[in-house]
PDB file of C-alpha atoms in Angstrom:
ATOM      1  CA  MET A   1       4.284 -17.229  -9.425  1.00  0.00           C
ATOM      2  CA  LYS A   2       7.541 -15.004  -9.680  1.00  0.00           C
ATOM      3  CA  ALA A   3       7.247 -11.547 -11.624  1.00  0.00           C
ATOM      4  CA  ASP A   4       9.745 -11.215 -14.289  1.00  0.00           C
ATOM      5  CA  LYS A   5      11.705  -8.385 -12.514  1.00  0.00           C
ATOM      6  CA  PRO A   6      10.277  -6.150  -9.717  1.00  0.00           C
ATOM      7  CA  ARG A   7      10.049  -2.510 -10.839  1.00  0.00           C
ATOM      8  CA  ARG A   8      12.107  -0.547  -8.820  1.00  0.00           C
ATOM      9  CA  MET A   9      10.433   2.581  -7.082  1.00  0.00           C
ATOM     10  CA  ASP A  10      12.303   5.681  -6.041  1.00  0.00           C
ATOM     11  CA  ASP A  11       9.874   8.254  -5.280  1.00  0.00           C
ATOM     12  CA  GLU A  12      12.579  10.783  -4.669  1.00  0.00           C
ATOM     13  CA  SER A  13      14.198  10.666  -8.306  1.00  0.00           C
ATOM     14  CA  ALA A  14      11.140   9.390 -10.509  1.00  0.00           C
ATOM     15  CA  PRO A  15      10.594  11.948 -13.509  1.00  0.00           C
ATOM     16  CA  ALA A  16       7.128  13.561 -12.657  1.00  0.00           C
ATOM     17  CA  ALA A  17       4.452  12.873 -15.145  1.00  0.00           C
ATOM     18  CA  LYS A  18       3.854  16.052 -17.662  1.00  0.00           C
ATOM     19  CA  ARG A  19       0.663  17.914 -16.602  1.00  0.00           C
ATOM     20  CA  ALA A  20      -0.955  20.433 -19.351  1.00  0.00           C
ATOM     21  CA  GLY A  21      -0.388  24.115 -17.960  1.00  0.00           C
ATOM     22  CA  ARG A  22       2.383  26.148 -16.336  1.00  0.00           C
ATOM     23  CA  ARG A  23       4.175  24.632 -13.110  1.00  0.00           C
ATOM     24  CA  PRO A  24       3.168  26.773 -10.142  1.00  0.00           C
ATOM     25  CA  LYS A  25       5.850  28.781  -8.924  1.00  0.00           C
ATOM     26  CA  GLY A  26       6.602  30.320  -5.176  1.00  0.00           C
ATOM     27  CA  ALA A  27       6.954  33.879  -4.473  1.00  0.00           C
ATOM     28  CA  ASP A  28      10.587  33.730  -5.421  1.00  0.00           C
ATOM     29  CA  GLY A  29      10.085  31.787  -8.340  1.00  0.00           C
ATOM     30  CA  THR A  30      10.787  29.178  -7.118  1.00  0.00           C
ATOM     31  CA  PRO A  31       8.675  25.589  -7.790  1.00  0.00           C
ATOM     32  CA  ALA A  32       5.839  26.180  -4.821  1.00  0.00           C
ATOM     33  CA  LEU A  33       5.527  22.331  -4.337  1.00  0.00           C
ATOM     34  CA  SER A  34       6.665  19.257  -5.599  1.00  0.00           C
ATOM     35  CA  ARG A  35       4.983  15.713  -6.275  1.00  0.00           C
ATOM     36  CA  GLU A  36       7.346  14.103  -3.358  1.00  0.00           C
ATOM     37  CA  THR A  37       5.913  17.064  -0.909  1.00  0.00           C
ATOM     38  CA  VAL A  38       2.396  16.064  -2.455  1.00  0.00           C
ATOM     39  CA  VAL A  39       2.634  12.503  -1.768  1.00  0.00           C
ATOM     40  CA  GLN A  40       4.945  12.584   1.367  1.00  0.00           C
ATOM     41  CA  CYS A  41       1.436  14.840   3.033  1.00  0.00           C
ATOM     42  CA  ALA A  42      -1.033  12.204   1.999  1.00  0.00           C
ATOM     43  CA  ILE A  43       1.244   9.442   3.502  1.00  0.00           C
ATOM     44  CA  GLU A  44       1.142  10.938   7.017  1.00  0.00           C
ATOM     45  CA  LEU A  45      -2.543  12.353   6.878  1.00  0.00           C
ATOM     46  CA  ALA A  46      -2.814   8.446   5.848  1.00  0.00           C
ATOM     47  CA  ARG A  47      -1.091   7.445   8.674  1.00  0.00           C
ATOM     48  CA  ARG A  48      -3.464   9.417  10.974  1.00  0.00           C
ATOM     49  CA  GLU A  49      -6.711   9.377   9.562  1.00  0.00           C
ATOM     50  CA  PRO A  50      -8.909   6.068   7.245  1.00  0.00           C
ATOM     51  CA  LEU A  51      -7.825   5.867   3.868  1.00  0.00           C
ATOM     52  CA  SER A  52     -11.279   6.487   2.669  1.00  0.00           C
ATOM     53  CA  ASP A  53     -11.354  10.060   3.738  1.00  0.00           C
ATOM     54  CA  LEU A  54      -7.998  11.092   1.732  1.00  0.00           C
ATOM     55  CA  SER A  55      -9.053  13.175  -1.416  1.00  0.00           C
ATOM     56  CA  MET A  56      -7.253  15.752  -3.554  1.00  0.00           C
ATOM     57  CA  VAL A  57      -8.956  18.414  -1.856  1.00  0.00           C
ATOM     58  CA  ARG A  58      -8.037  16.651   1.392  1.00  0.00           C
ATOM     59  CA  VAL A  59      -4.835  17.293   0.730  1.00  0.00           C
ATOM     60  CA  ALA A  60      -4.524  20.698  -0.777  1.00  0.00           C
ATOM     61  CA  ARG A  61      -6.271  21.416   2.595  1.00  0.00           C
ATOM     62  CA  GLU A  62      -3.435  20.371   4.415  1.00  0.00           C
ATOM     63  CA  LEU A  63      -0.844  21.864   2.472  1.00  0.00           C
ATOM     64  CA  GLY A  64      -2.915  25.167   2.056  1.00  0.00           C
ATOM     65  CA  VAL A  65      -2.996  25.424  -1.777  1.00  0.00           C
ATOM     66  CA  ALA A  66      -5.761  25.089  -4.149  1.00  0.00           C
ATOM     67  CA  PRO A  67      -7.138  21.181  -4.875  1.00  0.00           C
ATOM     68  CA  GLY A  68      -6.144  21.914  -9.010  1.00  0.00           C
ATOM     69  CA  LEU A  69      -2.250  22.088  -7.431  1.00  0.00           C
ATOM     70  CA  ILE A  70      -3.114  18.426  -6.158  1.00  0.00           C
ATOM     71  CA  HIS A  71      -4.122  17.320  -9.652  1.00  0.00           C
ATOM     72  CA  TYR A  72      -1.259  19.274 -11.561  1.00  0.00           C
ATOM     73  CA  TYR A  73       1.363  17.041  -9.590  1.00  0.00           C
ATOM     74  CA  LEU A  74      -0.702  13.598  -9.186  1.00  0.00           C
ATOM     75  CA  GLY A  75      -3.153  13.571 -11.793  1.00  0.00           C
ATOM     76  CA  SER A  76      -6.497  11.403 -10.190  1.00  0.00           C
ATOM     77  CA  ARG A  77      -7.528  10.550  -6.697  1.00  0.00           C
ATOM     78  CA  ASP A  78      -6.590   7.282  -8.087  1.00  0.00           C
ATOM     79  CA  ASP A  79      -2.725   8.248  -8.304  1.00  0.00           C
ATOM     80  CA  LEU A  80      -2.884   9.144  -5.274  1.00  0.00           C
ATOM     81  CA  LEU A  81      -4.416   6.599  -3.380  1.00  0.00           C
ATOM     82  CA  SER A  82      -2.199   4.191  -5.363  1.00  0.00           C
ATOM     83  CA  ARG A  83       0.920   6.140  -4.291  1.00  0.00           C
ATOM     84  CA  VAL A  84      -0.113   5.817  -0.687  1.00  0.00           C
ATOM     85  CA  ILE A  85      -0.624   2.118  -1.258  1.00  0.00           C
ATOM     86  CA  ASN A  86       1.950   1.656  -2.792  1.00  0.00           C
ATOM     87  CA  TYR A  87       4.186   3.061   0.273  1.00  0.00           C
ATOM     88  CA  ALA A  88       2.214   1.024   2.727  1.00  0.00           C
ATOM     89  CA  PHE A  89       2.992  -2.160   0.564  1.00  0.00           C
ATOM     90  CA  LYS A  90       6.721  -1.397   0.866  1.00  0.00           C
ATOM     91  CA  GLU A  91       6.750  -1.228   4.917  1.00  0.00           C
ATOM     92  CA  ARG A  92       4.437  -4.690   4.249  1.00  0.00           C
ATOM     93  CA  VAL A  93       7.653  -5.764   2.013  1.00  0.00           C
ATOM     94  CA  ASP A  94      10.304  -4.032   3.997  1.00  0.00           C
ATOM     95  CA  ALA A  95       9.021  -6.056   7.390  1.00  0.00           C
ATOM     96  CA  LEU A  96       8.939  -9.319   5.699  1.00  0.00           C
ATOM     97  CA  PRO A  97      10.994 -11.805   8.133  1.00  0.00           C
ATOM     98  CA  PRO A  98      13.612 -13.776   5.870  1.00  0.00           C
ATOM     99  CA  LEU A  99      12.495 -17.062   4.845  1.00  0.00           C
ATOM    100  CA  THR A 100      13.579 -20.304   6.764  1.00  0.00           C
ATOM    101  CA  GLY A 101      12.710 -22.828   4.117  1.00  0.00           C
ATOM    102  CA  ARG A 102       9.913 -24.267   6.431  1.00  0.00           C
ATOM    103  CA  TRP A 103       6.684 -22.901   4.801  1.00  0.00           C
ATOM    104  CA  ARG A 104       4.817 -23.302   7.803  1.00  0.00           C
ATOM    105  CA  ASP A 105       7.007 -20.793   9.312  1.00  0.00           C
ATOM    106  CA  ASP A 106       7.668 -18.776   6.654  1.00  0.00           C
ATOM    107  CA  LEU A 107       3.637 -18.095   6.059  1.00  0.00           C
ATOM    108  CA  GLU A 108       2.933 -17.389   9.965  1.00  0.00           C
ATOM    109  CA  GLY A 109       5.781 -14.519   9.822  1.00  0.00           C
ATOM    110  CA  VAL A 110       4.268 -13.336   6.692  1.00  0.00           C
ATOM    111  CA  ALA A 111       0.714 -12.630   8.079  1.00  0.00           C
ATOM    112  CA  ARG A 112       2.131 -11.494  11.686  1.00  0.00           C
ATOM    113  CA  SER A 113       4.095  -8.865   9.954  1.00  0.00           C
ATOM    114  CA  ALA A 114       1.583  -8.172   7.444  1.00  0.00           C
ATOM    115  CA  VAL A 115      -1.208  -8.225   9.998  1.00  0.00           C
ATOM    116  CA  GLU A 116       0.946  -5.512  12.228  1.00  0.00           C
ATOM    117  CA  VAL A 117       1.950  -3.290   9.163  1.00  0.00           C
ATOM    118  CA  THR A 118      -1.450  -3.274   8.276  1.00  0.00           C
ATOM    119  CA  ALA A 119      -3.176  -2.063  11.572  1.00  0.00           C
ATOM    120  CA  ARG A 120      -0.699   1.013  11.450  1.00  0.00           C
ATOM    121  CA  TRP A 121      -2.335   2.461   8.107  1.00  0.00           C
ATOM    122  CA  PRO A 122      -5.907   3.377   9.642  1.00  0.00           C
ATOM    123  CA  GLY A 123      -8.577   2.000   7.046  1.00  0.00           C
ATOM    124  CA  LEU A 124      -6.060   0.090   4.870  1.00  0.00           C
ATOM    125  CA  GLY A 125      -7.616  -3.106   5.792  1.00  0.00           C
ATOM    126  CA  THR A 126     -10.912  -1.638   5.028  1.00  0.00           C
ATOM    127  CA  TYR A 127     -10.436  -0.516   1.653  1.00  0.00           C
ATOM    128  CA  ILE A 128      -8.207  -3.724   0.549  1.00  0.00           C
ATOM    129  CA  LEU A 129     -11.700  -5.674   1.550  1.00  0.00           C
ATOM    130  CA  THR A 130     -14.200  -3.439  -0.035  1.00  0.00           C
ATOM    131  CA  HIS A 131     -12.404  -2.028  -3.045  1.00  0.00           C
ATOM    132  CA  ASN A 132     -11.169  -4.143  -6.251  1.00  0.00           C
ATOM    133  CA  ARG A 133      -8.474  -1.268  -7.386  1.00  0.00           C
ATOM    134  CA  PHE A 134      -5.234  -1.187  -5.863  1.00  0.00           C
ATOM    135  CA  ARG A 135      -5.456  -4.376  -3.401  1.00  0.00           C
ATOM    136  CA  LEU A 136      -2.317  -6.160  -5.050  1.00  0.00           C
ATOM    137  CA  PHE A 137      -1.302  -4.293  -8.259  1.00  0.00           C
ATOM    138  CA  GLN A 138      -0.058  -0.375  -7.970  1.00  0.00           C
ATOM    139  CA  ARG A 139       0.495   2.476 -10.387  1.00  0.00           C
ATOM    140  CA  VAL A 140       4.068   2.679 -10.702  1.00  0.00           C
ATOM    141  CA  GLY A 141       6.213   4.645 -13.660  1.00  0.00           C
ATOM    142  CA  PRO A 142       9.438   3.555 -14.965  1.00  0.00           C
ATOM    143  CA  GLY A 143      12.280   2.290 -12.424  1.00  0.00           C
ATOM    144  CA  GLU A 144       9.619   2.527  -9.861  1.00  0.00           C
ATOM    145  CA  THR A 145       8.901  -0.860  -7.655  1.00  0.00           C
ATOM    146  CA  ASP A 146       5.358  -2.325  -7.625  1.00  0.00           C
ATOM    147  CA  PHE A 147       5.279  -3.604  -3.749  1.00  0.00           C
ATOM    148  CA  GLY A 148       2.439  -5.253  -4.167  1.00  0.00           C
ATOM    149  CA  LEU A 149       3.427  -7.382  -6.754  1.00  0.00           C
ATOM    150  CA  ALA A 150       6.565  -7.560  -4.820  1.00  0.00           C
ATOM    151  CA  PHE A 151       4.581  -9.011  -2.058  1.00  0.00           C
ATOM    152  CA  PHE A 152       3.148 -11.171  -3.721  1.00  0.00           C
ATOM    153  CA  ASP A 153       6.257 -12.177  -5.101  1.00  0.00           C
ATOM    154  CA  HIS A 154       7.651 -13.452  -1.922  1.00  0.00           C
ATOM    155  CA  ILE A 155       4.502 -15.385  -0.603  1.00  0.00           C
ATOM    156  CA  GLY A 156       4.609 -17.019  -4.065  1.00  0.00           C
ATOM    157  CA  ARG A 157       8.696 -18.402  -3.412  1.00  0.00           C
ATOM    158  CA  VAL A 158       6.963 -19.702   0.102  1.00  0.00           C
ATOM    159  CA  PHE A 159       4.406 -21.738  -1.607  1.00  0.00           C
ATOM    160  CA  ARG A 160       6.459 -22.890  -4.922  1.00  0.00           C
ATOM    161  CA  ASP A 161       9.205 -24.328  -1.809  1.00  0.00           C
ATOM    162  CA  ALA A 162       6.680 -25.879  -0.136  1.00  0.00           C
ATOM    163  CA  GLY A 163       5.406 -27.927  -3.141  1.00  0.00           C
ATOM    164  CA  PHE A 164       1.962 -26.525  -4.151  1.00  0.00           C
ATOM    165  CA  THR A 165       0.859 -26.184  -7.550  1.00  0.00           C
ATOM    166  CA  ASN A 166      -0.197 -23.131  -9.357  1.00  0.00           C
ATOM    167  CA  THR A 167      -3.642 -23.756  -8.570  1.00  0.00           C
ATOM    168  CA  GLN A 168      -3.534 -24.480  -4.608  1.00  0.00           C
ATOM    169  CA  ALA A 169      -0.616 -21.631  -4.432  1.00  0.00           C
ATOM    170  CA  ALA A 170      -3.180 -19.296  -5.961  1.00  0.00           C
ATOM    171  CA  LEU A 171      -5.912 -20.549  -3.179  1.00  0.00           C
ATOM    172  CA  GLY A 172      -3.652 -20.604  -0.525  1.00  0.00           C
ATOM    173  CA  TYR A 173      -2.302 -16.755  -1.287  1.00  0.00           C
ATOM    174  CA  HIS A 174      -6.387 -15.379  -1.745  1.00  0.00           C
ATOM    175  CA  LEU A 175      -6.999 -17.331   2.050  1.00  0.00           C
ATOM    176  CA  LEU A 176      -3.658 -15.680   3.451  1.00  0.00           C
ATOM    177  CA  MET A 177      -4.669 -12.389   1.891  1.00  0.00           C
ATOM    178  CA  LEU A 178      -8.324 -12.773   3.389  1.00  0.00           C
ATOM    179  CA  PHE A 179      -7.058 -13.628   6.834  1.00  0.00           C
ATOM    180  CA  ILE A 180      -4.569 -10.681   7.004  1.00  0.00           C
ATOM    181  CA  THR A 181      -7.485  -7.823   5.703  1.00  0.00           C
ATOM    182  CA  SER A 182     -10.388  -9.392   7.552  1.00  0.00           C
ATOM    183  CA  ILE A 183      -7.835  -9.235  11.082  1.00  0.00           C
ATOM    184  CA  SER A 184      -6.931  -5.818  10.287  1.00  0.00           C
ATOM    185  CA  ALA A 185     -10.570  -4.684   9.209  1.00  0.00           C
ATOM    186  CA  GLU A 186     -11.880  -5.929  12.392  1.00  0.00           C
ATOM    187  CA  VAL A 187      -8.996  -4.407  14.684  1.00  0.00           C
ATOM    188  CA  GLU A 188      -9.578  -1.005  12.629  1.00  0.00           C
ATOM    189  CA  ASN A 189     -13.218  -1.136  13.188  1.00  0.00           C
ATOM    190  CA  ARG A 190     -12.732  -2.102  16.568  1.00  0.00           C
ATOM    191  CA  GLN A 191     -14.771  -5.819  16.440  1.00  0.00           C
ATOM    192  CA  ALA A 192     -12.044  -7.728  17.680  1.00  0.00           C
ATOM    193  CA  PRO A 193     -13.384  -9.676  20.979  1.00  0.00           C
ATOM    194  CA  GLY A 194     -10.420  -8.231  22.954  1.00  0.00           C
ATOM    195  CA  THR A 195     -12.162  -4.436  22.389  1.00  0.00           C
ATOM    196  CA  HIS A 196     -15.363  -5.666  23.918  1.00  0.00           C
ATOM    197  CA  HIS A 197     -14.413  -6.542  27.284  1.00  0.00           C
ATOM    198  CA  ASP A 198     -18.093  -6.189  28.517  1.00  0.00           C
ATOM    199  CA  TYR A 199     -18.904  -9.207  26.241  1.00  0.00           C
TER     200      TYR A 199
END
């Protein structure tokens, strides 16, 4: 269950992928945009709007630039989505309570914190339930951390400490993630019983 060595992510210092063409310049000759600016804009949009609405065109409109500039810095919509989801997963990892050695308590802590964080990202639970891409593993560059993998590794330690076999741990992880994403999607889509007081 444990990955060899999680990759580290530092969006501010990670080198941008090389793109064809000239780098866009501002009026004073300095770069008009950066990869970090584009990613930060996408993250802010994903905090307010459904993840399914996030696109290169939407980010370009928000920044007041041509969509081609967003492609220049990030490549494709998949790259954009993976960056945003990885950031959301980073919040998930940061919110994980410390392991206590009591596996039932630890799994409950993982579930509660993950549902709480996922609920802060409109459409994330629904996206994970309905798409295969980036449900867990993310596109990261050298020196960056795949926070989906880091989350998976944390849960793997809980199951390992509980004495689960690899097969049991895999099934346990799958069931836990179905629970987390189903509850999150239920809240996002206003299907939770608590939102329908008339019934």
